[in-house]
PDB file of C-alpha atoms in Angstrom:
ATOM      1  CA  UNK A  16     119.028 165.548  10.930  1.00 51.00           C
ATOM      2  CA  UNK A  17     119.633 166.541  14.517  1.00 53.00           C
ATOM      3  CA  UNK A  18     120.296 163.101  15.340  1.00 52.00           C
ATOM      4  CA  UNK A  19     122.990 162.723  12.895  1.00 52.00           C
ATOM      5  CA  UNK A  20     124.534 166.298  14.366  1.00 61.00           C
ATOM      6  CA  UNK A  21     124.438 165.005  17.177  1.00 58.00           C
ATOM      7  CA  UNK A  22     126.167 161.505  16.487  1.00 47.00           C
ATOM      8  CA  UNK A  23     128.636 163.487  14.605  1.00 56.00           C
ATOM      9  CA  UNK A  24     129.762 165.723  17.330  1.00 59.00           C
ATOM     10  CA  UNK A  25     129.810 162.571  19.697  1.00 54.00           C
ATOM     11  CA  UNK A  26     132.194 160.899  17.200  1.00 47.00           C
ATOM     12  CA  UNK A  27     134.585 164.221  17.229  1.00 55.00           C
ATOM     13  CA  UNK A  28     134.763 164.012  21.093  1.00 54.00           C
ATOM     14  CA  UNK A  29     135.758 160.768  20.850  1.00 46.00           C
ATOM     15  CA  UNK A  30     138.238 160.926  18.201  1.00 50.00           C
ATOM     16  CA  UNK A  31     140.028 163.873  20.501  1.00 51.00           C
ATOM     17  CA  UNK A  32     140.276 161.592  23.425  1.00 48.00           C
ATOM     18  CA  UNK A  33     141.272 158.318  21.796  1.00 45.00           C
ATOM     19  CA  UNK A  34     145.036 159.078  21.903  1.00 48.00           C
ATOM     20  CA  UNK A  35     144.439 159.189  25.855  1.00 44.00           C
ATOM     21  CA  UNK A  36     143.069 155.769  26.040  1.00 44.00           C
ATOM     22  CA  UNK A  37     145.777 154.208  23.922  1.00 40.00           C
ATOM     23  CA  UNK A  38     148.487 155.896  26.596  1.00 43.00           C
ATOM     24  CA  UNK A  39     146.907 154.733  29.427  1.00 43.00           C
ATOM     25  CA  UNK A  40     146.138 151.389  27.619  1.00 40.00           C
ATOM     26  CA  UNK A  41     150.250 151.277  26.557  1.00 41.00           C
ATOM     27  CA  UNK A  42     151.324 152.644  30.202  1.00 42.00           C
ATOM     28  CA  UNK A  43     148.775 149.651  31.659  1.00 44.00           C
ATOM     29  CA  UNK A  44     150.966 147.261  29.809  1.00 42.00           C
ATOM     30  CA  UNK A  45     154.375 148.603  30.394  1.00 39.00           C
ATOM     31  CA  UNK A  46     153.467 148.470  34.083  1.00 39.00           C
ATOM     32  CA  UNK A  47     152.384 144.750  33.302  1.00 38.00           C
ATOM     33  CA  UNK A  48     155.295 143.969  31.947  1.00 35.00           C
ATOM     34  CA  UNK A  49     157.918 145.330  34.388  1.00 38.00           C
ATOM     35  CA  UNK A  50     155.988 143.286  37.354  1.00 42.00           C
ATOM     36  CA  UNK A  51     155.971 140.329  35.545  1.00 40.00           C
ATOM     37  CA  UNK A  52     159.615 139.490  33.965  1.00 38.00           C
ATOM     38  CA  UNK A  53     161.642 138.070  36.804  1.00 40.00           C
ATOM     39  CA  UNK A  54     164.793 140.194  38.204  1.00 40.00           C
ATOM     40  CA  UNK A  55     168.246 139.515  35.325  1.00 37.00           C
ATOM     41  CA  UNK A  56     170.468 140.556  38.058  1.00 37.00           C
ATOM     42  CA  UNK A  57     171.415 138.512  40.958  1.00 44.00           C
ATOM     43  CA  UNK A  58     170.118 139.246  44.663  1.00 50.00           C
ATOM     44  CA  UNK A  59     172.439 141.134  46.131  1.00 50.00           C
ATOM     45  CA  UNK A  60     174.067 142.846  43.799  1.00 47.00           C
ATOM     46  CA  UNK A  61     174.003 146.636  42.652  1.00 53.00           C
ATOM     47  CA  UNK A  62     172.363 146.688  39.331  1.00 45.00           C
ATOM     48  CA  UNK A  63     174.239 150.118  38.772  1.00 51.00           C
ATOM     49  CA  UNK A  64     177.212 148.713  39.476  1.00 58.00           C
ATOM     50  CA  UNK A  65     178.867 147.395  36.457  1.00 58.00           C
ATOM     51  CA  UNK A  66     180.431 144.013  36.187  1.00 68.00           C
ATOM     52  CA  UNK A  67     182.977 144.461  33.758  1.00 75.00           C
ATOM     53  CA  UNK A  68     186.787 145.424  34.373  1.00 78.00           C
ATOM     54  CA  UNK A  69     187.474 148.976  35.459  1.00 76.00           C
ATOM     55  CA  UNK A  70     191.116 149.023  35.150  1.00 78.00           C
ATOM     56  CA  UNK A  71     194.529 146.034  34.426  1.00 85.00           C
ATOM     57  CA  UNK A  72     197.806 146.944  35.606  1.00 85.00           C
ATOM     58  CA  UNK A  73     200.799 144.960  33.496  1.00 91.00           C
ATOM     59  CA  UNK A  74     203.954 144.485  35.563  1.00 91.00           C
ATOM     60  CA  UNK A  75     203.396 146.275  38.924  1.00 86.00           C
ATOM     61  CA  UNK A  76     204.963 146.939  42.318  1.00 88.00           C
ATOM     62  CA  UNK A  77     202.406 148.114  45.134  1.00 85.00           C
ATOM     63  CA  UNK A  78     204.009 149.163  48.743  1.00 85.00           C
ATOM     64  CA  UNK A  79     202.763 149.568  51.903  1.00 85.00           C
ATOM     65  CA  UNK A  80     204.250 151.940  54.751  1.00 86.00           C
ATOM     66  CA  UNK A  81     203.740 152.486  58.305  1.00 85.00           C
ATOM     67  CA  UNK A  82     203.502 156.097  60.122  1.00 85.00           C
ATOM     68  CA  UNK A  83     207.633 155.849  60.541  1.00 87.00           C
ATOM     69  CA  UNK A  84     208.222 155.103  56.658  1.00 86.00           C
ATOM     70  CA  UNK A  85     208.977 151.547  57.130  1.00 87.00           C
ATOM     71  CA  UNK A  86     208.285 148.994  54.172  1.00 87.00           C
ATOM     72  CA  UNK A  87     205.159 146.805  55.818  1.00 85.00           C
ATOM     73  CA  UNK A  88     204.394 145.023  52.426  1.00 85.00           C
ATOM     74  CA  UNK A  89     204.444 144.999  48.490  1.00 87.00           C
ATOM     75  CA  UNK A  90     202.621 143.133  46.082  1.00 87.00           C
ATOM     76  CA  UNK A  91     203.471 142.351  42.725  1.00 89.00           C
ATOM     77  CA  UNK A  92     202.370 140.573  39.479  1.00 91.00           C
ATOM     78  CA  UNK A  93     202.881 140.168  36.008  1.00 93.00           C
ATOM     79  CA  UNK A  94     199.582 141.377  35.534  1.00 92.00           C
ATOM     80  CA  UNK A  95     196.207 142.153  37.558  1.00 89.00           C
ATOM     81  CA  UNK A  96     192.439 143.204  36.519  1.00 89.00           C
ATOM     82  CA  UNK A  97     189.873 144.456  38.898  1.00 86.00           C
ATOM     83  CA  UNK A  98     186.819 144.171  39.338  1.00 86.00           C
ATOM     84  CA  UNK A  99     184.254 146.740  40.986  1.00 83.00           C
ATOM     85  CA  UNK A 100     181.314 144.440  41.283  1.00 81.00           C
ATOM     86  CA  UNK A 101     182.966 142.031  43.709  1.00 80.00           C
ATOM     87  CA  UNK A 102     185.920 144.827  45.402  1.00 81.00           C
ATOM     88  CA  UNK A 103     189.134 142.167  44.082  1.00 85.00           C
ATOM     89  CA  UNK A 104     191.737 142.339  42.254  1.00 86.00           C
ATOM     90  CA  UNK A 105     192.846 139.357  40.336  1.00 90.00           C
ATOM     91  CA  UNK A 106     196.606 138.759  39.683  1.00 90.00           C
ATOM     92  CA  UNK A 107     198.649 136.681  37.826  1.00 94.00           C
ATOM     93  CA  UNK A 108     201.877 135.611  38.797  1.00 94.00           C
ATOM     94  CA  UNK A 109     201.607 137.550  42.294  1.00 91.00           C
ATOM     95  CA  UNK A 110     204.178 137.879  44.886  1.00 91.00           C
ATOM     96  CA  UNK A 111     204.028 139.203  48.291  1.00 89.00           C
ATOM     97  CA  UNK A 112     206.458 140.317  50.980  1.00 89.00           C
ATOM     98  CA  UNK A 113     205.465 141.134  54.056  1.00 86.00           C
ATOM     99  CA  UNK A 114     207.194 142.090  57.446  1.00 84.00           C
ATOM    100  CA  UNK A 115     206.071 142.983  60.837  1.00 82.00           C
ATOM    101  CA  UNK A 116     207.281 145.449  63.405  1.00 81.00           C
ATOM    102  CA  UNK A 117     209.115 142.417  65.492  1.00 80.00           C
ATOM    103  CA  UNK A 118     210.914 141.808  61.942  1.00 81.00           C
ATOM    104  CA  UNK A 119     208.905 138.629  60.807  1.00 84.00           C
ATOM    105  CA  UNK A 120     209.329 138.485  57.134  1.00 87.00           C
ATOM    106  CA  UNK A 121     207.630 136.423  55.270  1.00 88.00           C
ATOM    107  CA  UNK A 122     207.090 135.641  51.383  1.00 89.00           C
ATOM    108  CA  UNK A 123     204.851 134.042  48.943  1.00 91.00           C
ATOM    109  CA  UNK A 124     204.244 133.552  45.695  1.00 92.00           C
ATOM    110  CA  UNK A 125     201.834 131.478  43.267  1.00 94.00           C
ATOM    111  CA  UNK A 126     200.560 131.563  39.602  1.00 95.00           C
ATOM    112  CA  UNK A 127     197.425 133.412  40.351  1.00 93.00           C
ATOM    113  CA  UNK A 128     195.796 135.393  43.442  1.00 90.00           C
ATOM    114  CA  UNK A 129     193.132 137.279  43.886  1.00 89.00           C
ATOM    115  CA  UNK A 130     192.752 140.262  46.814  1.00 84.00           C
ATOM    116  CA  UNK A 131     189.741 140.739  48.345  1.00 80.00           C
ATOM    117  CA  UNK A 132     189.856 144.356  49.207  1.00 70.00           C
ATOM    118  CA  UNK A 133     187.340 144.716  51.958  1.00 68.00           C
ATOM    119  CA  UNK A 134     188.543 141.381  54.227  1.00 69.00           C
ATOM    120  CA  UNK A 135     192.455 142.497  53.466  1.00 75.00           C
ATOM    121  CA  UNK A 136     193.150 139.032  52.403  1.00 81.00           C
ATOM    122  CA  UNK A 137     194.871 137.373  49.532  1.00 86.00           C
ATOM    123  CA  UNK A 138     193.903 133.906  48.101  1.00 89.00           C
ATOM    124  CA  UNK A 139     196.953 132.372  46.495  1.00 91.00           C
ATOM    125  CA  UNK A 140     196.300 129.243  44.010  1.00 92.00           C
ATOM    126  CA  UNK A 141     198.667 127.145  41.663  1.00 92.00           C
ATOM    127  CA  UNK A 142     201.932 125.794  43.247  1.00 92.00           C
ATOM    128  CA  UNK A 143     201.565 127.987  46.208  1.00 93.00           C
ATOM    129  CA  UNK A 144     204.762 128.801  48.008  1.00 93.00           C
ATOM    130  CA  UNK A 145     205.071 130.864  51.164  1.00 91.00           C
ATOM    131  CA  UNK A 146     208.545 131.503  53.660  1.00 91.00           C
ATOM    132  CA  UNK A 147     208.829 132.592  56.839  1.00 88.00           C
ATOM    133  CA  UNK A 148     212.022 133.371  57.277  1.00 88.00           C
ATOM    134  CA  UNK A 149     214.077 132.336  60.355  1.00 85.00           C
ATOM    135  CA  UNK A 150     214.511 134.998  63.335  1.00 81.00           C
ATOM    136  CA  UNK A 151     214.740 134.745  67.104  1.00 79.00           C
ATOM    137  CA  UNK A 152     211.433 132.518  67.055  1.00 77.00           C
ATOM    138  CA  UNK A 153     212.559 129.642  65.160  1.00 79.00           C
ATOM    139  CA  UNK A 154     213.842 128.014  62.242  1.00 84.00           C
ATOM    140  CA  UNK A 155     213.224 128.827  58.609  1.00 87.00           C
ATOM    141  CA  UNK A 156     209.471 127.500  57.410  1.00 89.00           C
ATOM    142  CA  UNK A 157     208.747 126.982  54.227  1.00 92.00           C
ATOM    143  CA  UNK A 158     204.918 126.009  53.093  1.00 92.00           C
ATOM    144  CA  UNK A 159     203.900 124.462  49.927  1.00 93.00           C
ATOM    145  CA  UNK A 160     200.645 123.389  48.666  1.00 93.00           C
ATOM    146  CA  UNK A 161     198.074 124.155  45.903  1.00 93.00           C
ATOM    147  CA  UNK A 162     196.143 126.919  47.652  1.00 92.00           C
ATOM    148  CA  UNK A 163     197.033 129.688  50.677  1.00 90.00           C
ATOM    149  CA  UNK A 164     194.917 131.864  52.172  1.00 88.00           C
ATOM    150  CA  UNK A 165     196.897 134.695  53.240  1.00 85.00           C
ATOM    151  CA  UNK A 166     194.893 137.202  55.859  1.00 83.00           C
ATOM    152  CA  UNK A 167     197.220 140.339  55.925  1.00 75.00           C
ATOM    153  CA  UNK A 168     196.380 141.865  58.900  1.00 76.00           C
ATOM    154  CA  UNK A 169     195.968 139.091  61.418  1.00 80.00           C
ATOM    155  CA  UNK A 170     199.561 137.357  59.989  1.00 83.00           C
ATOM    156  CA  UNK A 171     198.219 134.057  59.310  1.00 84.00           C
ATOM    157  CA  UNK A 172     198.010 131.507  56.513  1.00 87.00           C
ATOM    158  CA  UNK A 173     195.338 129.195  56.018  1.00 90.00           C
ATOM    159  CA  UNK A 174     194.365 126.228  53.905  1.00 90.00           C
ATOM    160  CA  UNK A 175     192.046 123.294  53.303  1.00 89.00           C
ATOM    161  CA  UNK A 176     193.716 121.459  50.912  1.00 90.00           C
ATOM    162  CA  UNK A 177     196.767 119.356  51.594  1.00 92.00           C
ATOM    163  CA  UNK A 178     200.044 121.399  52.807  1.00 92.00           C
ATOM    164  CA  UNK A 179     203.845 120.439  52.893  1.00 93.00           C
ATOM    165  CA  UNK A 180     205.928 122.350  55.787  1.00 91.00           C
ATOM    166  CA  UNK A 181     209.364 121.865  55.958  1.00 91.00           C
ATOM    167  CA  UNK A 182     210.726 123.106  58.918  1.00 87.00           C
ATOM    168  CA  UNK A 183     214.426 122.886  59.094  1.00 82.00           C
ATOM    169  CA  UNK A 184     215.253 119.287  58.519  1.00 84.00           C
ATOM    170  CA  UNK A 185     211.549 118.402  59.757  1.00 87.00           C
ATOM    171  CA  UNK A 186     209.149 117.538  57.259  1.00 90.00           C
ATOM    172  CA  UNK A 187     205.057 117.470  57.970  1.00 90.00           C
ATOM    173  CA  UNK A 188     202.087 116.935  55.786  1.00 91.00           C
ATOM    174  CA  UNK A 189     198.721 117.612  56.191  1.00 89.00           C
ATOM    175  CA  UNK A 190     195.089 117.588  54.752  1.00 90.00           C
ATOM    176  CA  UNK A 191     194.725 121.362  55.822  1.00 89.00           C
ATOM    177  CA  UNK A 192     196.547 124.078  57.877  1.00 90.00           C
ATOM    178  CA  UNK A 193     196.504 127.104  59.996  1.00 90.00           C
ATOM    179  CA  UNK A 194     199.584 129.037  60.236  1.00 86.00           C
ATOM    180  CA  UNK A 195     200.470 131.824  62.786  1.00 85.00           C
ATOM    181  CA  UNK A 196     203.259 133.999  60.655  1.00 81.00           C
ATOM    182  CA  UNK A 197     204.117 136.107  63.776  1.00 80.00           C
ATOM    183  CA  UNK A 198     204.984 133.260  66.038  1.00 79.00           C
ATOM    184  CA  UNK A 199     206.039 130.197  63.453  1.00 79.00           C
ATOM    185  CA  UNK A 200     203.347 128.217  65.071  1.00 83.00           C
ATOM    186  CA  UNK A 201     201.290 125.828  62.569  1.00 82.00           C
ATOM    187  CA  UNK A 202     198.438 123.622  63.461  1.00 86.00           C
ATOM    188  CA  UNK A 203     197.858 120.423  60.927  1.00 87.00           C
ATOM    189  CA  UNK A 204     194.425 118.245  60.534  1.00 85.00           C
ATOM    190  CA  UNK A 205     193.938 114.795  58.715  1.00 82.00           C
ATOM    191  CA  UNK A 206     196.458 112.487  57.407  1.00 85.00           C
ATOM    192  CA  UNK A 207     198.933 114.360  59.537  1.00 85.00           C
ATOM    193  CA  UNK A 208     202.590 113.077  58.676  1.00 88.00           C
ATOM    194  CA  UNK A 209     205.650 113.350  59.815  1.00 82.00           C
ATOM    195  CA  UNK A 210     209.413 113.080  58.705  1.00 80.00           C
ATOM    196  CA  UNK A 211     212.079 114.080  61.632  1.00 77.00           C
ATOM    197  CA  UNK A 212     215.842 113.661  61.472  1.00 74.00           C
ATOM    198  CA  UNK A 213     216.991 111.402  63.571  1.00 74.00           C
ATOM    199  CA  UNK A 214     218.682 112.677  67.094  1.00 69.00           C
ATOM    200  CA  UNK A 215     222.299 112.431  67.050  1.00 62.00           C
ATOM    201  CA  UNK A 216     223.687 110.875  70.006  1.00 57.00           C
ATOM    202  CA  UNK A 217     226.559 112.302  72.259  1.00 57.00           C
TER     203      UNK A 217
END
């Protein structure tokens, strides 16, 4: 009789503490599991930070001023999205007008862009077209080709896909470019060609 008292009250302790082991068998596992599922998000990248859309703007004008209230640039599309996971700011049908202190102005345009917020550049792709227009430096330039890569700050175009400058009534082509907007000054690489009027004699 004793020994079944006492096999009964060893029963009762273990019934109170067999919700404990179960936890600690269910938090074992959890723990388990957590270590051993690879990562879902990228290296890199901000799992808090989320990778949809934040806000689209539909027919829109942004300016730019300097300290004296003069008109440094605007961009415009027909319609842009951006996106907080990778700082940009995708536009379709963008245009952009920009003009330095010395009066360099200088357009472009193409079906899509995107702006890269943090390197203050702008990639234009689909029937790219940028103008520098003509000033005290040099003729009117005007720059066709599939893709620009326009770097606001340092005034300069770049591209690695072929390029068409017409520069008055000279005509180059290239397989990729680098063009100074501040000075006119454009450097061509690969399959350079070249079209030039012929010189009129006195």
């Amino acid at each position: 009789m004793n020994l079944l008292t006492r096999l009964r009250r060893t029963l009762d302790r273990l019934t109170i503490y067999l919700p404990l082991f179960l936890f600690a068998i269910l938090a074992l596992g959890s723990w388990w599991l957590v270590r051993s599922v690879p990562e879902l998000m990228p290296p890199g990248i901000d799992p808090q930070l989320r990778q949809d859309p934040d806000f689209r703007l539909d027919q829109f004008t942004v300016k730019s001023f300097d300290a004296t209230g003069r008109l440094t640039r605007e961009v415009s599309g027909q319609s842009a999205t951006h996106f907080p996971a990778t700082q940009s700011l995708h536009i379709e049908g963008v245009r952009i007008l920009a003009e330095n202190e010395a009066g360099t102005r200088l357009t472009a345009q193409a079906q899509k862009g995107i702006s890269r917020e943090a390197d203050q550049q702008v990639t234009l792709t689909g029937e790219a077209l940028a103008v520098r227009q003509a000033d005290a430096q040099g003729p009117r330039v005007e720059l066709r080709g599939e893709t620009f890569t326009a770097w606001l700050e340092e005034e300069r175009l770049v591209s690695d896909q072929p390029v068409r400058i017409t520069r008055g009534a000279e005509v180059f082509t290239g397989q990729n470019m680098r063009f100074d907007t501040r000075s006119g000054q454009y450097e061509l690489q690969g399959r350079v060609r070249a079209v030039l009027p012929p010189r009129q004699t006195p």
